[in-house]
PDB file of C-alpha atoms in Angstrom:
ATOM      1  CA  MET A   1       0.082  -0.292   0.168  1.00  0.00           C
ATOM      2  CA  GLU A   2       1.426   3.252  -1.040  1.00  0.00           C
ATOM      3  CA  ARG A   3       1.649   6.288   1.232  1.00  0.00           C
ATOM      4  CA  PRO A   4       0.454   9.505  -0.034  1.00  0.00           C
ATOM      5  CA  GLY A   5       3.877  11.297  -0.210  1.00  0.00           C
ATOM      6  CA  ASP A   6       5.818   8.273  -1.850  1.00  0.00           C
ATOM      7  CA  GLU A   7       5.594   9.935  -5.626  1.00  0.00           C
ATOM      8  CA  HIS A   8       7.377  12.838  -3.992  1.00  0.00           C
ATOM      9  CA  ASP A   9      10.255  10.457  -2.580  1.00  0.00           C
ATOM     10  CA  ASP A  10      11.872  10.030  -6.054  1.00  0.00           C
ATOM     11  CA  CYS A  11      12.037  13.712  -6.580  1.00  0.00           C
ATOM     12  CA  ARG A  12      13.653  14.054  -3.082  1.00  0.00           C
ATOM     13  CA  THR A  13      16.264  11.338  -3.838  1.00  0.00           C
ATOM     14  CA  ALA A  14      17.114  12.141  -7.377  1.00  0.00           C
ATOM     15  CA  PRO A  15      20.537  14.230  -7.993  1.00  0.00           C
ATOM     16  CA  LEU A  16      19.934  17.974  -8.859  1.00  0.00           C
ATOM     17  CA  LEU A  17      22.856  17.894 -11.102  1.00  0.00           C
ATOM     18  CA  GLU A  18      23.888  14.888 -13.576  1.00  0.00           C
ATOM     19  CA  PRO A  19      27.413  13.683 -12.901  1.00  0.00           C
ATOM     20  CA  LYS A  20      29.995  14.420 -15.664  1.00  0.00           C
ATOM     21  CA  HIS A  21      30.975  11.752 -17.884  1.00  0.00           C
ATOM     22  CA  ALA A  22      34.577  10.638 -17.599  1.00  0.00           C
ATOM     23  CA  HIS A  23      36.941  12.043 -19.881  1.00  0.00           C
ATOM     24  CA  GLY A  24      36.536   9.654 -22.727  1.00  0.00           C
ATOM     25  CA  GLU A  25      35.122   8.945 -26.020  1.00  0.00           C
ATOM     26  CA  GLY A  26      31.145   9.695 -24.585  1.00  0.00           C
ATOM     27  CA  SER A  27      31.970  13.456 -23.308  1.00  0.00           C
ATOM     28  CA  ASN A  28      34.127  14.126 -26.449  1.00  0.00           C
ATOM     29  CA  ASN A  29      31.468  13.165 -28.697  1.00  0.00           C
ATOM     30  CA  ASP A  30      28.949  15.161 -26.848  1.00  0.00           C
ATOM     31  CA  LYS A  31      31.039  18.088 -26.950  1.00  0.00           C
ATOM     32  CA  GLN A  32      31.293  17.458 -30.699  1.00  0.00           C
ATOM     33  CA  GLU A  33      27.694  17.211 -31.234  1.00  0.00           C
ATOM     34  CA  GLU A  34      26.896  20.399 -29.364  1.00  0.00           C
ATOM     35  CA  ASP A  35      29.811  22.282 -31.024  1.00  0.00           C
ATOM     36  CA  GLU A  36      28.146  21.252 -34.334  1.00  0.00           C
ATOM     37  CA  GLU A  37      24.630  22.222 -32.964  1.00  0.00           C
ATOM     38  CA  GLU A  38      25.850  25.652 -31.988  1.00  0.00           C
ATOM     39  CA  VAL A  39      27.682  26.048 -35.542  1.00  0.00           C
ATOM     40  CA  GLY A  40      24.601  24.932 -37.295  1.00  0.00           C
ATOM     41  CA  SER A  41      22.023  26.887 -35.562  1.00  0.00           C
ATOM     42  CA  LEU A  42      24.530  30.069 -35.708  1.00  0.00           C
ATOM     43  CA  GLY A  43      24.728  29.684 -39.429  1.00  0.00           C
ATOM     44  CA  ARG A  44      20.690  29.341 -39.694  1.00  0.00           C
ATOM     45  CA  ARG A  45      20.228  32.541 -37.494  1.00  0.00           C
ATOM     46  CA  VAL A  46      22.723  34.620 -39.388  1.00  0.00           C
ATOM     47  CA  LEU A  47      21.143  33.323 -42.598  1.00  0.00           C
ATOM     48  CA  VAL A  48      17.400  34.196 -41.464  1.00  0.00           C
ATOM     49  CA  GLU A  49      18.814  37.784 -40.068  1.00  0.00           C
ATOM     50  CA  SER A  50      20.348  38.377 -43.309  1.00  0.00           C
ATOM     51  CA  LYS A  51      17.144  37.519 -45.294  1.00  0.00           C
ATOM     52  CA  LYS A  52      15.204  39.959 -42.786  1.00  0.00           C
ATOM     53  CA  LEU A  53      17.934  42.636 -43.721  1.00  0.00           C
ATOM     54  CA  TRP A  54      17.684  42.266 -47.310  1.00  0.00           C
ATOM     55  CA  VAL A  55      13.618  42.409 -47.301  1.00  0.00           C
ATOM     56  CA  VAL A  56      14.433  45.841 -45.891  1.00  0.00           C
ATOM     57  CA  ALA A  57      17.720  47.106 -47.412  1.00  0.00           C
ATOM     58  CA  GLY A  58      17.086  45.818 -50.706  1.00  0.00           C
ATOM     59  CA  PRO A  59      14.381  48.060 -52.313  1.00  0.00           C
ATOM     60  CA  SER A  60      16.211  50.807 -50.403  1.00  0.00           C
ATOM     61  CA  ILE A  61      19.741  50.216 -52.098  1.00  0.00           C
ATOM     62  CA  CYS A  62      17.786  49.879 -55.835  1.00  0.00           C
ATOM     63  CA  ALA A  63      16.126  53.029 -54.981  1.00  0.00           C
ATOM     64  CA  ARG A  64      19.266  54.963 -54.175  1.00  0.00           C
ATOM     65  CA  PHE A  65      21.206  53.669 -57.237  1.00  0.00           C
ATOM     66  CA  SER A  66      18.583  54.510 -59.436  1.00  0.00           C
ATOM     67  CA  THR A  67      18.068  58.133 -57.944  1.00  0.00           C
ATOM     68  CA  PHE A  68      22.126  58.528 -58.047  1.00  0.00           C
ATOM     69  CA  GLY A  69      22.260  56.954 -61.720  1.00  0.00           C
ATOM     70  CA  VAL A  70      20.394  60.074 -63.143  1.00  0.00           C
ATOM     71  CA  THR A  71      22.796  62.527 -61.815  1.00  0.00           C
ATOM     72  CA  VAL A  72      25.941  60.336 -63.000  1.00  0.00           C
ATOM     73  CA  ILE A  73      24.465  59.908 -66.478  1.00  0.00           C
ATOM     74  CA  SER A  74      23.404  63.109 -67.064  1.00  0.00           C
ATOM     75  CA  GLN A  75      26.758  64.366 -65.743  1.00  0.00           C
ATOM     76  CA  ALA A  76      28.369  61.848 -68.481  1.00  0.00           C
ATOM     77  CA  PHE A  77      26.208  63.324 -71.074  1.00  0.00           C
ATOM     78  CA  ILE A  78      26.736  67.055 -70.419  1.00  0.00           C
ATOM     79  CA  GLY A  79      30.370  66.296 -70.007  1.00  0.00           C
ATOM     80  CA  HIS A  80      30.371  65.526 -73.959  1.00  0.00           C
ATOM     81  CA  ILE A  81      29.143  69.220 -74.390  1.00  0.00           C
ATOM     82  CA  GLY A  82      32.019  71.346 -72.585  1.00  0.00           C
ATOM     83  CA  ALA A  83      34.007  72.300 -69.712  1.00  0.00           C
ATOM     84  CA  THR A  84      31.569  74.686 -68.556  1.00  0.00           C
ATOM     85  CA  GLU A  85      28.364  73.131 -69.043  1.00  0.00           C
ATOM     86  CA  LEU A  86      29.834  70.268 -66.902  1.00  0.00           C
ATOM     87  CA  ALA A  87      31.191  72.606 -64.275  1.00  0.00           C
ATOM     88  CA  GLY A  88      27.941  74.299 -64.091  1.00  0.00           C
ATOM     89  CA  TYR A  89      25.952  71.264 -63.662  1.00  0.00           C
ATOM     90  CA  ALA A  90      28.548  69.737 -61.216  1.00  0.00           C
ATOM     91  CA  LEU A  91      27.707  73.241 -59.246  1.00  0.00           C
ATOM     92  CA  VAL A  92      24.022  72.719 -59.472  1.00  0.00           C
ATOM     93  CA  SER A  93      24.073  69.002 -58.782  1.00  0.00           C
ATOM     94  CA  THR A  94      26.403  68.783 -55.782  1.00  0.00           C
ATOM     95  CA  VAL A  95      26.037  72.171 -53.936  1.00  0.00           C
ATOM     96  CA  LEU A  96      22.361  73.318 -54.606  1.00  0.00           C
ATOM     97  CA  MET A  97      20.514  69.844 -54.632  1.00  0.00           C
ATOM     98  CA  ARG A  98      22.620  68.619 -51.735  1.00  0.00           C
ATOM     99  CA  PHE A  99      21.646  71.854 -49.856  1.00  0.00           C
ATOM    100  CA  SER A 100      17.836  71.704 -50.519  1.00  0.00           C
ATOM    101  CA  GLY A 101      17.889  68.017 -50.434  1.00  0.00           C
ATOM    102  CA  GLY A 102      19.194  67.985 -46.919  1.00  0.00           C
ATOM    103  CA  ILE A 103      16.848  70.581 -45.406  1.00  0.00           C
ATOM    104  CA  LEU A 104      13.952  68.792 -47.226  1.00  0.00           C
ATOM    105  CA  LEU A 105      14.813  65.536 -46.191  1.00  0.00           C
ATOM    106  CA  GLY A 106      15.737  66.759 -42.663  1.00  0.00           C
ATOM    107  CA  MET A 107      12.111  67.931 -42.323  1.00  0.00           C
ATOM    108  CA  ALA A 108      10.487  64.717 -43.749  1.00  0.00           C
ATOM    109  CA  SER A 109      12.513  62.717 -41.006  1.00  0.00           C
ATOM    110  CA  ALA A 110      10.097  64.274 -38.408  1.00  0.00           C
ATOM    111  CA  LEU A 111       7.034  62.368 -40.660  1.00  0.00           C
ATOM    112  CA  GLU A 112       8.801  59.062 -40.169  1.00  0.00           C
ATOM    113  CA  THR A 113       8.581  59.305 -36.190  1.00  0.00           C
ATOM    114  CA  LEU A 114       5.315  60.864 -36.326  1.00  0.00           C
ATOM    115  CA  CYS A 115       4.162  58.095 -38.366  1.00  0.00           C
ATOM    116  CA  GLY A 116       5.939  55.516 -36.429  1.00  0.00           C
ATOM    117  CA  GLN A 117       4.314  56.392 -33.673  1.00  0.00           C
ATOM    118  CA  SER A 118       0.810  56.230 -34.964  1.00  0.00           C
ATOM    119  CA  TYR A 119       1.198  53.043 -36.611  1.00  0.00           C
ATOM    120  CA  GLY A 120       2.458  51.524 -33.537  1.00  0.00           C
ATOM    121  CA  ALA A 121      -0.436  52.862 -31.552  1.00  0.00           C
ATOM    122  CA  LYS A 122      -2.943  51.587 -34.205  1.00  0.00           C
ATOM    123  CA  GLN A 123      -4.234  54.883 -34.871  1.00  0.00           C
ATOM    124  CA  TYR A 124      -4.100  54.603 -38.616  1.00  0.00           C
ATOM    125  CA  HIS A 125      -6.335  57.617 -39.417  1.00  0.00           C
ATOM    126  CA  MET A 126      -3.402  59.889 -38.300  1.00  0.00           C
ATOM    127  CA  LEU A 127      -0.952  58.674 -40.982  1.00  0.00           C
ATOM    128  CA  GLY A 128      -2.771  60.351 -43.647  1.00  0.00           C
ATOM    129  CA  ILE A 129      -3.180  63.356 -41.761  1.00  0.00           C
ATOM    130  CA  TYR A 130       0.415  63.811 -40.815  1.00  0.00           C
ATOM    131  CA  LEU A 131       1.317  62.839 -44.598  1.00  0.00           C
ATOM    132  CA  GLN A 132      -0.536  65.700 -45.644  1.00  0.00           C
ATOM    133  CA  ARG A 133       0.675  68.011 -43.076  1.00  0.00           C
ATOM    134  CA  SER A 134       4.135  67.410 -43.927  1.00  0.00           C
ATOM    135  CA  TRP A 135       3.241  68.155 -47.555  1.00  0.00           C
ATOM    136  CA  ILE A 136       2.075  71.676 -46.387  1.00  0.00           C
ATOM    137  CA  VAL A 137       5.309  72.303 -44.477  1.00  0.00           C
ATOM    138  CA  LEU A 138       7.760  71.093 -46.842  1.00  0.00           C
ATOM    139  CA  LEU A 139       5.982  72.782 -49.661  1.00  0.00           C
ATOM    140  CA  CYS A 140       6.450  75.931 -47.673  1.00  0.00           C
ATOM    141  CA  CYS A 141      10.206  75.351 -47.086  1.00  0.00           C
ATOM    142  CA  ALA A 142      10.759  74.759 -50.751  1.00  0.00           C
ATOM    143  CA  VAL A 143       9.223  78.189 -51.512  1.00  0.00           C
ATOM    144  CA  LEU A 144      11.722  79.677 -48.738  1.00  0.00           C
ATOM    145  CA  ILE A 145      14.495  77.760 -50.532  1.00  0.00           C
ATOM    146  CA  LEU A 146      13.331  78.753 -54.226  1.00  0.00           C
ATOM    147  CA  PRO A 147      15.465  82.171 -54.411  1.00  0.00           C
ATOM    148  CA  ILE A 148      18.443  80.218 -54.149  1.00  0.00           C
ATOM    149  CA  TYR A 149      17.344  78.438 -57.381  1.00  0.00           C
ATOM    150  CA  LEU A 150      16.371  81.915 -58.884  1.00  0.00           C
ATOM    151  CA  PHE A 151      19.054  83.871 -58.114  1.00  0.00           C
ATOM    152  CA  THR A 152      22.015  81.224 -58.544  1.00  0.00           C
ATOM    153  CA  THR A 153      23.978  83.400 -60.776  1.00  0.00           C
ATOM    154  CA  PRO A 154      24.465  86.559 -58.988  1.00  0.00           C
ATOM    155  CA  LEU A 155      25.102  84.349 -55.944  1.00  0.00           C
ATOM    156  CA  LEU A 156      28.065  82.508 -57.366  1.00  0.00           C
ATOM    157  CA  ILE A 157      29.554  85.711 -58.324  1.00  0.00           C
ATOM    158  CA  PHE A 158      29.174  87.211 -55.217  1.00  0.00           C
ATOM    159  CA  LEU A 159      31.088  83.994 -53.669  1.00  0.00           C
ATOM    160  CA  GLY A 160      33.966  84.564 -56.534  1.00  0.00           C
ATOM    161  CA  GLN A 161      32.894  81.885 -59.011  1.00  0.00           C
ATOM    162  CA  ASP A 162      33.746  82.606 -62.627  1.00  0.00           C
ATOM    163  CA  PRO A 163      31.213  84.463 -64.463  1.00  0.00           C
ATOM    164  CA  LYS A 164      30.557  82.064 -67.271  1.00  0.00           C
ATOM    165  CA  ILE A 165      30.350  78.888 -65.139  1.00  0.00           C
ATOM    166  CA  ALA A 166      27.827  81.001 -62.901  1.00  0.00           C
ATOM    167  CA  ALA A 167      25.733  81.895 -65.559  1.00  0.00           C
ATOM    168  CA  MET A 168      25.391  78.254 -66.945  1.00  0.00           C
ATOM    169  CA  ALA A 169      24.962  77.218 -63.326  1.00  0.00           C
ATOM    170  CA  GLY A 170      21.807  79.832 -62.952  1.00  0.00           C
ATOM    171  CA  THR A 171      20.440  78.364 -66.299  1.00  0.00           C
ATOM    172  CA  ILE A 172      20.480  74.746 -65.046  1.00  0.00           C
ATOM    173  CA  SER A 173      19.270  75.739 -61.709  1.00  0.00           C
ATOM    174  CA  LEU A 174      16.155  76.935 -63.197  1.00  0.00           C
ATOM    175  CA  TRP A 175      15.589  73.373 -64.813  1.00  0.00           C
ATOM    176  CA  TYR A 176      16.355  71.988 -61.676  1.00  0.00           C
ATOM    177  CA  ILE A 177      13.376  73.712 -59.862  1.00  0.00           C
ATOM    178  CA  PRO A 178      10.987  70.964 -60.539  1.00  0.00           C
ATOM    179  CA  VAL A 179      13.176  68.251 -59.286  1.00  0.00           C
ATOM    180  CA  MET A 180      13.540  70.155 -56.121  1.00  0.00           C
ATOM    181  CA  ILE A 181       9.633  70.406 -55.720  1.00  0.00           C
ATOM    182  CA  SER A 182       9.466  66.972 -56.526  1.00  0.00           C
ATOM    183  CA  ASN A 183      11.234  66.023 -53.623  1.00  0.00           C
ATOM    184  CA  VAL A 184       8.853  66.947 -51.693  1.00  0.00           C
ATOM    185  CA  GLY A 185       6.493  64.160 -52.510  1.00  0.00           C
ATOM    186  CA  ASN A 186       9.392  61.682 -52.582  1.00  0.00           C
ATOM    187  CA  PHE A 187      10.933  62.335 -49.380  1.00  0.00           C
ATOM    188  CA  THR A 188       7.518  62.355 -47.510  1.00  0.00           C
ATOM    189  CA  LEU A 189       6.187  59.209 -49.205  1.00  0.00           C
ATOM    190  CA  GLN A 190       9.419  57.238 -48.199  1.00  0.00           C
ATOM    191  CA  MET A 191       9.010  58.248 -44.654  1.00  0.00           C
ATOM    192  CA  TYR A 192       5.397  57.598 -44.771  1.00  0.00           C
ATOM    193  CA  LEU A 193       5.953  53.875 -46.321  1.00  0.00           C
ATOM    194  CA  GLN A 194       8.829  53.197 -44.183  1.00  0.00           C
ATOM    195  CA  ALA A 195       6.908  53.455 -40.982  1.00  0.00           C
ATOM    196  CA  GLN A 196       4.537  50.871 -42.039  1.00  0.00           C
ATOM    197  CA  SER A 197       7.279  48.433 -43.266  1.00  0.00           C
ATOM    198  CA  LYS A 198       6.110  48.752 -46.854  1.00  0.00           C
ATOM    199  CA  ASN A 199       9.588  48.692 -48.431  1.00  0.00           C
ATOM    200  CA  MET A 200       8.700  46.807 -51.615  1.00  0.00           C
ATOM    201  CA  ILE A 201       6.440  49.654 -53.074  1.00  0.00           C
TER     202      ILE A 201
END
């Protein structure tokens, strides 16, 4: 006849830790198996993590290459026209576009925070509101930057640039005004979609 506490006696007498194997074949084989499992699991984890990273980074890399490719190809074609044209284009694309793009991208980065908070809090209706507000703010900012594009020639001459190059840069900068305005939609939509992890669009 069993007493009520008999089933717990085995637990009381069992050792808390298993004894170590003697240094022999058994312990070496166990260690090798554990090492192989760790290496296999590490490789699997690296593969899984890299897949997740490429899902996010792959579309971004393609977008950056295609955007940068427009500048490089345009510069290559303009270089065939003449040195003055190439210098004017280089001034506009590297100085003016980087200056205005930096300001607009910095302003648009606030949208990434706001949309991320709204998406995390499941307040999806606020995503569209923040996007529309950012369009208004960035368009106002673009209007404030616009005089730099309109008065590029006198500005560059004032800074000591060659008058021929400054005149060419002034002509090219007028054609870059639509590009600067289009960056408003480009940057804000990037942040809006990234906040929702929609990187493949």
